[in-house]
PDB file of C-alpha atoms in Angstrom:
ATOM      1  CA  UNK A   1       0.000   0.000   0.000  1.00 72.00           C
ATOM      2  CA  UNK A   2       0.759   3.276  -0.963  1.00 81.00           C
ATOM      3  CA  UNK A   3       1.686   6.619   1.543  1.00 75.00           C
ATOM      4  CA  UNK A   4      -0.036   9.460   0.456  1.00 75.00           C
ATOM      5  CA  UNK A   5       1.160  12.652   1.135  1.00 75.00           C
ATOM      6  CA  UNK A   6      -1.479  15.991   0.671  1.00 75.00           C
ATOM      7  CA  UNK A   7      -0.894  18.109  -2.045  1.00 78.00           C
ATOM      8  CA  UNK A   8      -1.190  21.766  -1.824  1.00 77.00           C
ATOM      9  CA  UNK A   9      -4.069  22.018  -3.633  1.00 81.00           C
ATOM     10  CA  UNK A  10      -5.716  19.508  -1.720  1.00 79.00           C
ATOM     11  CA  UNK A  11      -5.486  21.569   2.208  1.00 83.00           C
ATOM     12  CA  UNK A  12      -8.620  22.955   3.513  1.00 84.00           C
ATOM     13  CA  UNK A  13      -7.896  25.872   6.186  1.00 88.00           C
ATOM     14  CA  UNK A  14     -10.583  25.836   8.803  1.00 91.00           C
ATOM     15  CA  UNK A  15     -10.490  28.356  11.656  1.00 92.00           C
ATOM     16  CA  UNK A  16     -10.996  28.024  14.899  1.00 94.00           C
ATOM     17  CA  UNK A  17     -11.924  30.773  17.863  1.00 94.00           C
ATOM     18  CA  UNK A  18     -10.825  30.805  21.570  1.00 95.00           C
ATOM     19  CA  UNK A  19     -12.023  32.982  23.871  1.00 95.00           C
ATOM     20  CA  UNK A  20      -8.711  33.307  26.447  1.00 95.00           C
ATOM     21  CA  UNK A  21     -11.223  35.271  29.030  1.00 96.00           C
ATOM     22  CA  UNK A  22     -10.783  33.458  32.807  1.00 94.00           C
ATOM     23  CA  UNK A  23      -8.443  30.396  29.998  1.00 96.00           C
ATOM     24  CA  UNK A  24      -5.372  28.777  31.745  1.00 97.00           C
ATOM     25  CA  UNK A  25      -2.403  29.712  30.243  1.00 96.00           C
ATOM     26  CA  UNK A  26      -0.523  26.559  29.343  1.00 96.00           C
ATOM     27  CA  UNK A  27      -3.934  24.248  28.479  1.00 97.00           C
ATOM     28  CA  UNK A  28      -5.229  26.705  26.485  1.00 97.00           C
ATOM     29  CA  UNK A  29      -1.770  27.321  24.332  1.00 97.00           C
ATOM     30  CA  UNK A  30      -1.361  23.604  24.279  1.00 97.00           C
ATOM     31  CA  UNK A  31      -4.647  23.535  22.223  1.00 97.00           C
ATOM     32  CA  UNK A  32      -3.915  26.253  20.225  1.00 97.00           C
ATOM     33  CA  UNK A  33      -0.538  24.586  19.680  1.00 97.00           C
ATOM     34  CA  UNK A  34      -2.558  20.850  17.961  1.00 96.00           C
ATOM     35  CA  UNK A  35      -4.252  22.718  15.978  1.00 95.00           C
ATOM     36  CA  UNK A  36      -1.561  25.096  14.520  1.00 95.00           C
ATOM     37  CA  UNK A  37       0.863  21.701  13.918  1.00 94.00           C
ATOM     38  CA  UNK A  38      -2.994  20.432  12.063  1.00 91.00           C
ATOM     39  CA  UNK A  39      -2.274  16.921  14.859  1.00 92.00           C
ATOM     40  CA  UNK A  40      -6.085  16.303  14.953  1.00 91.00           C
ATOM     41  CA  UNK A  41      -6.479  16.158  10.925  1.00 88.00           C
ATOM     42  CA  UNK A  42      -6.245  12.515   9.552  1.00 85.00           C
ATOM     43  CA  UNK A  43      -3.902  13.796   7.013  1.00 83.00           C
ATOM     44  CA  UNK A  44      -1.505  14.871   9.122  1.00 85.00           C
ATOM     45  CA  UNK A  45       2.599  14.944   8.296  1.00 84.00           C
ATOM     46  CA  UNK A  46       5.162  16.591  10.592  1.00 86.00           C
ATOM     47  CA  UNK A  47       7.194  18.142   7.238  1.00 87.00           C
ATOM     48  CA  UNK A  48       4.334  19.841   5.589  1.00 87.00           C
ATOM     49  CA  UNK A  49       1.993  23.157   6.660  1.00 88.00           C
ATOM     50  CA  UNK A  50      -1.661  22.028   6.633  1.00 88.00           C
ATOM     51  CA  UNK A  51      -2.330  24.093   9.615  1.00 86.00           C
ATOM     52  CA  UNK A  52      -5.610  25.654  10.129  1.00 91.00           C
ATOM     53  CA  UNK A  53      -5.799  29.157  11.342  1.00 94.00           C
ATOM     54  CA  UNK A  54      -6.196  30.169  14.866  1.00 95.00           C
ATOM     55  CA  UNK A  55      -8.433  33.369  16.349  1.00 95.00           C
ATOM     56  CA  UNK A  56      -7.480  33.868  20.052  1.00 96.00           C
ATOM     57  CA  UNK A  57      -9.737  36.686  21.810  1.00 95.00           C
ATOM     58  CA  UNK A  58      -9.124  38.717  25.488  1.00 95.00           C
ATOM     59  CA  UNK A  59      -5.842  37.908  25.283  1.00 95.00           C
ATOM     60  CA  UNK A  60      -5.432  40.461  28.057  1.00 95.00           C
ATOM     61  CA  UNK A  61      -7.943  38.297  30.256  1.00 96.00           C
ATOM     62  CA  UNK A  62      -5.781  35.104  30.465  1.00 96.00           C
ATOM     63  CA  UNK A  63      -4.966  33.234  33.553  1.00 96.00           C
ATOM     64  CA  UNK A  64      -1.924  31.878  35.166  1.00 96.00           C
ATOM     65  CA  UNK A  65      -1.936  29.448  37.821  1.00 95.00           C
ATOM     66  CA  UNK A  66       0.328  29.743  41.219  1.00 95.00           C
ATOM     67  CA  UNK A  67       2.089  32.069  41.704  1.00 96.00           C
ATOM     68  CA  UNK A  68       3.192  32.619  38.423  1.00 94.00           C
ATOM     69  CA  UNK A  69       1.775  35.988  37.896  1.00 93.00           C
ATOM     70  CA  UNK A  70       4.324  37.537  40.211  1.00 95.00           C
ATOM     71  CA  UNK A  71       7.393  34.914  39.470  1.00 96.00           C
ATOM     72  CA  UNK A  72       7.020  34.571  35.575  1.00 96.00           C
ATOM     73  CA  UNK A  73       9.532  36.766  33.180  1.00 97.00           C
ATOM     74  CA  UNK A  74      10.236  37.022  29.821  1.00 96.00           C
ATOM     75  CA  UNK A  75      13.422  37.224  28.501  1.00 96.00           C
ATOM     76  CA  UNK A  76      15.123  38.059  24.819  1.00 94.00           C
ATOM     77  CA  UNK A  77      18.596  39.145  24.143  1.00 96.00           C
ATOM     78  CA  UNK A  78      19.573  42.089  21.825  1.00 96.00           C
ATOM     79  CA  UNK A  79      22.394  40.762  20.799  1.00 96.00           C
ATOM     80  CA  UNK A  80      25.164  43.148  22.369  1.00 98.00           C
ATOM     81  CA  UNK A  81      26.999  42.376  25.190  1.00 98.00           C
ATOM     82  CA  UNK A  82      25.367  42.507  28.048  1.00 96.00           C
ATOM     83  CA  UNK A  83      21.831  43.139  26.674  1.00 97.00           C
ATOM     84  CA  UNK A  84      19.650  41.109  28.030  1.00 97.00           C
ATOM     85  CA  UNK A  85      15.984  42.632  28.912  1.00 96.00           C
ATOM     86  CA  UNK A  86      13.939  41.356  31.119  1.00 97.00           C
ATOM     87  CA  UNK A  87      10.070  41.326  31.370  1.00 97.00           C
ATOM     88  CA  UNK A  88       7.790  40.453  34.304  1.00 97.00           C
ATOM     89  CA  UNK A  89       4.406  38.998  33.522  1.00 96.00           C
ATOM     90  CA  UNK A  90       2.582  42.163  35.141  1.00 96.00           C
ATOM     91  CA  UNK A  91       4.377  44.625  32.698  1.00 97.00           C
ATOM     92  CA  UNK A  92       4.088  42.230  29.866  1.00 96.00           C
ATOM     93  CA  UNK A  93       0.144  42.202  30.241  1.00 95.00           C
ATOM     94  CA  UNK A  94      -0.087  45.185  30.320  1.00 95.00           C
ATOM     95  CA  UNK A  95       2.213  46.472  27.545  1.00 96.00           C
ATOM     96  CA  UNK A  96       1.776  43.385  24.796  1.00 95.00           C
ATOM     97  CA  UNK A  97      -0.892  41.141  26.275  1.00 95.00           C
ATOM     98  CA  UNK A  98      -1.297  39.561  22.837  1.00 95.00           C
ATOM     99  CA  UNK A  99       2.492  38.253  23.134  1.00 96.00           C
ATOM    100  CA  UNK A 100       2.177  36.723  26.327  1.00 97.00           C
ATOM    101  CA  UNK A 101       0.012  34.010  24.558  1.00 97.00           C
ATOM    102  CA  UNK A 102       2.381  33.949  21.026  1.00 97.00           C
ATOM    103  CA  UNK A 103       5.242  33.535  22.871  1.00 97.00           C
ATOM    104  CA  UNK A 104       3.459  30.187  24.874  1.00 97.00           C
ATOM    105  CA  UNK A 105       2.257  28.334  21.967  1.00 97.00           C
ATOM    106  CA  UNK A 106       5.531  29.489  20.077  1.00 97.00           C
ATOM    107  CA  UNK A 107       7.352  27.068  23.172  1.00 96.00           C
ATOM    108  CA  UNK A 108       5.428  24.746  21.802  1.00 97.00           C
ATOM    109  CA  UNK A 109       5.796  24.540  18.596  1.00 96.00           C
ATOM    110  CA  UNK A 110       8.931  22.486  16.865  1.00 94.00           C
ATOM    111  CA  UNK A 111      11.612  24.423  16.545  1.00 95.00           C
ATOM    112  CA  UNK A 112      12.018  24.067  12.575  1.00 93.00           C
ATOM    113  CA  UNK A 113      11.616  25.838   9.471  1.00 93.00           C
ATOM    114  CA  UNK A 114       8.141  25.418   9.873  1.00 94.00           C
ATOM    115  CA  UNK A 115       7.719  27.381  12.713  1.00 95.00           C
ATOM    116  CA  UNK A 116       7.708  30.861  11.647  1.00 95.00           C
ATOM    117  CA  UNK A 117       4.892  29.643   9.104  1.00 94.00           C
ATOM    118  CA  UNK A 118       2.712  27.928  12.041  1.00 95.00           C
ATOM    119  CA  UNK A 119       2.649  31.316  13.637  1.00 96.00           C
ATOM    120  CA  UNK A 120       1.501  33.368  11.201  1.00 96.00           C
ATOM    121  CA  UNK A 121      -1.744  31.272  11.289  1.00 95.00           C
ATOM    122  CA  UNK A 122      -1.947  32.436  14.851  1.00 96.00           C
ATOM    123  CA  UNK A 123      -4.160  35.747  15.200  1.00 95.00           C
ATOM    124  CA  UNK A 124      -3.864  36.977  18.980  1.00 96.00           C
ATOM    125  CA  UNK A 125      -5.815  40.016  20.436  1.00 95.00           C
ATOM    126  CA  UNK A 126      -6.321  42.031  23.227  1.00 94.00           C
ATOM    127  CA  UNK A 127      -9.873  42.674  23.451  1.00 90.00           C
ATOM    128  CA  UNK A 128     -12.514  41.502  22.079  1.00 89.00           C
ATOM    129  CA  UNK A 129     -12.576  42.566  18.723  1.00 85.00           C
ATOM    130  CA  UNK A 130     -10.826  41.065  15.634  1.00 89.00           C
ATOM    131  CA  UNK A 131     -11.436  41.321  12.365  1.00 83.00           C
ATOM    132  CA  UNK A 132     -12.158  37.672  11.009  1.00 85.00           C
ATOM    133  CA  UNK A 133     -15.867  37.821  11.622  1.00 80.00           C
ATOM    134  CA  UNK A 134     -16.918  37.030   8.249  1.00 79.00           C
ATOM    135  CA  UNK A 135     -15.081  33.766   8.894  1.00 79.00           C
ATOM    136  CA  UNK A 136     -17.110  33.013  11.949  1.00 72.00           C
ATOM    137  CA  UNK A 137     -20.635  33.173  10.301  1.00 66.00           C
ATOM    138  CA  UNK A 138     -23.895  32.336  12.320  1.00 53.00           C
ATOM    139  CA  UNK A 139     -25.437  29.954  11.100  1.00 41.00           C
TER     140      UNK A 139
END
């Protein structure tokens, strides 16, 4: 028997909503994270993009666990010599709430060459609003 492998003709994007209001952290980015990697379609392959896109709502809202809200930072590295910057969760919520959950399901991902295309299926925002309500139609 013959492995078949989609084609790019033959993907169908779906999208998917989460509201992160009162939404644990870590469960919620581990979902966002199957989806994005497309690990509940049947025609799933780790080497190929069939991921479906990704709407993630009050990202400002989320929830952390413990006491994780006054322990957690952020870190990134500019490069220079001593330039390391460091975030706290507090001032990242309020500043960039939308990163807080991009930067969670981004751990998540496999670090590849398909990463950076995973994530740009990923729409975060702070409020409420987005602008992907035509794809969200009530039926």
């Amino acid at each position: 028997m013959n492995t078949l492998s989609p084609s790019v003709n033959e993907i169908s994007r779906k999208w998917h909503f989460f509201d992160a209001k009162d939404q644990i952290l870590g469960r919620l980015s581990t979902q966002i994270a199957k989806i994005l990697m497309g690990k509940h379609k049947t025609d799933f392959v780790r080497y190929f993009d069939i991921a479906d896109h990704v709407v993630v709502t009050n990202a400002a809202k989320v929830a952390v666990t413990g006491n994780k809200s006054d322990q957690k930072v952020y870190r990134h590295h500019s490069g220079y010599p001593g330039g390391m910057k460091v975030t706290s969760y507090v001032n990242m919520l309020e500043a960039h709430p939308e990163r807080i959950i991009t930067k969670a399901v981004s751990g998540m991902l496999p670090d590849n060459k398909l990463k950076s295309k995973l994530l740009r299926h990923l729409h975060v925002y702070p409020g409420s609003d987005h602008p992907f309500t035509k794809q969200f139609k009530q039926d």
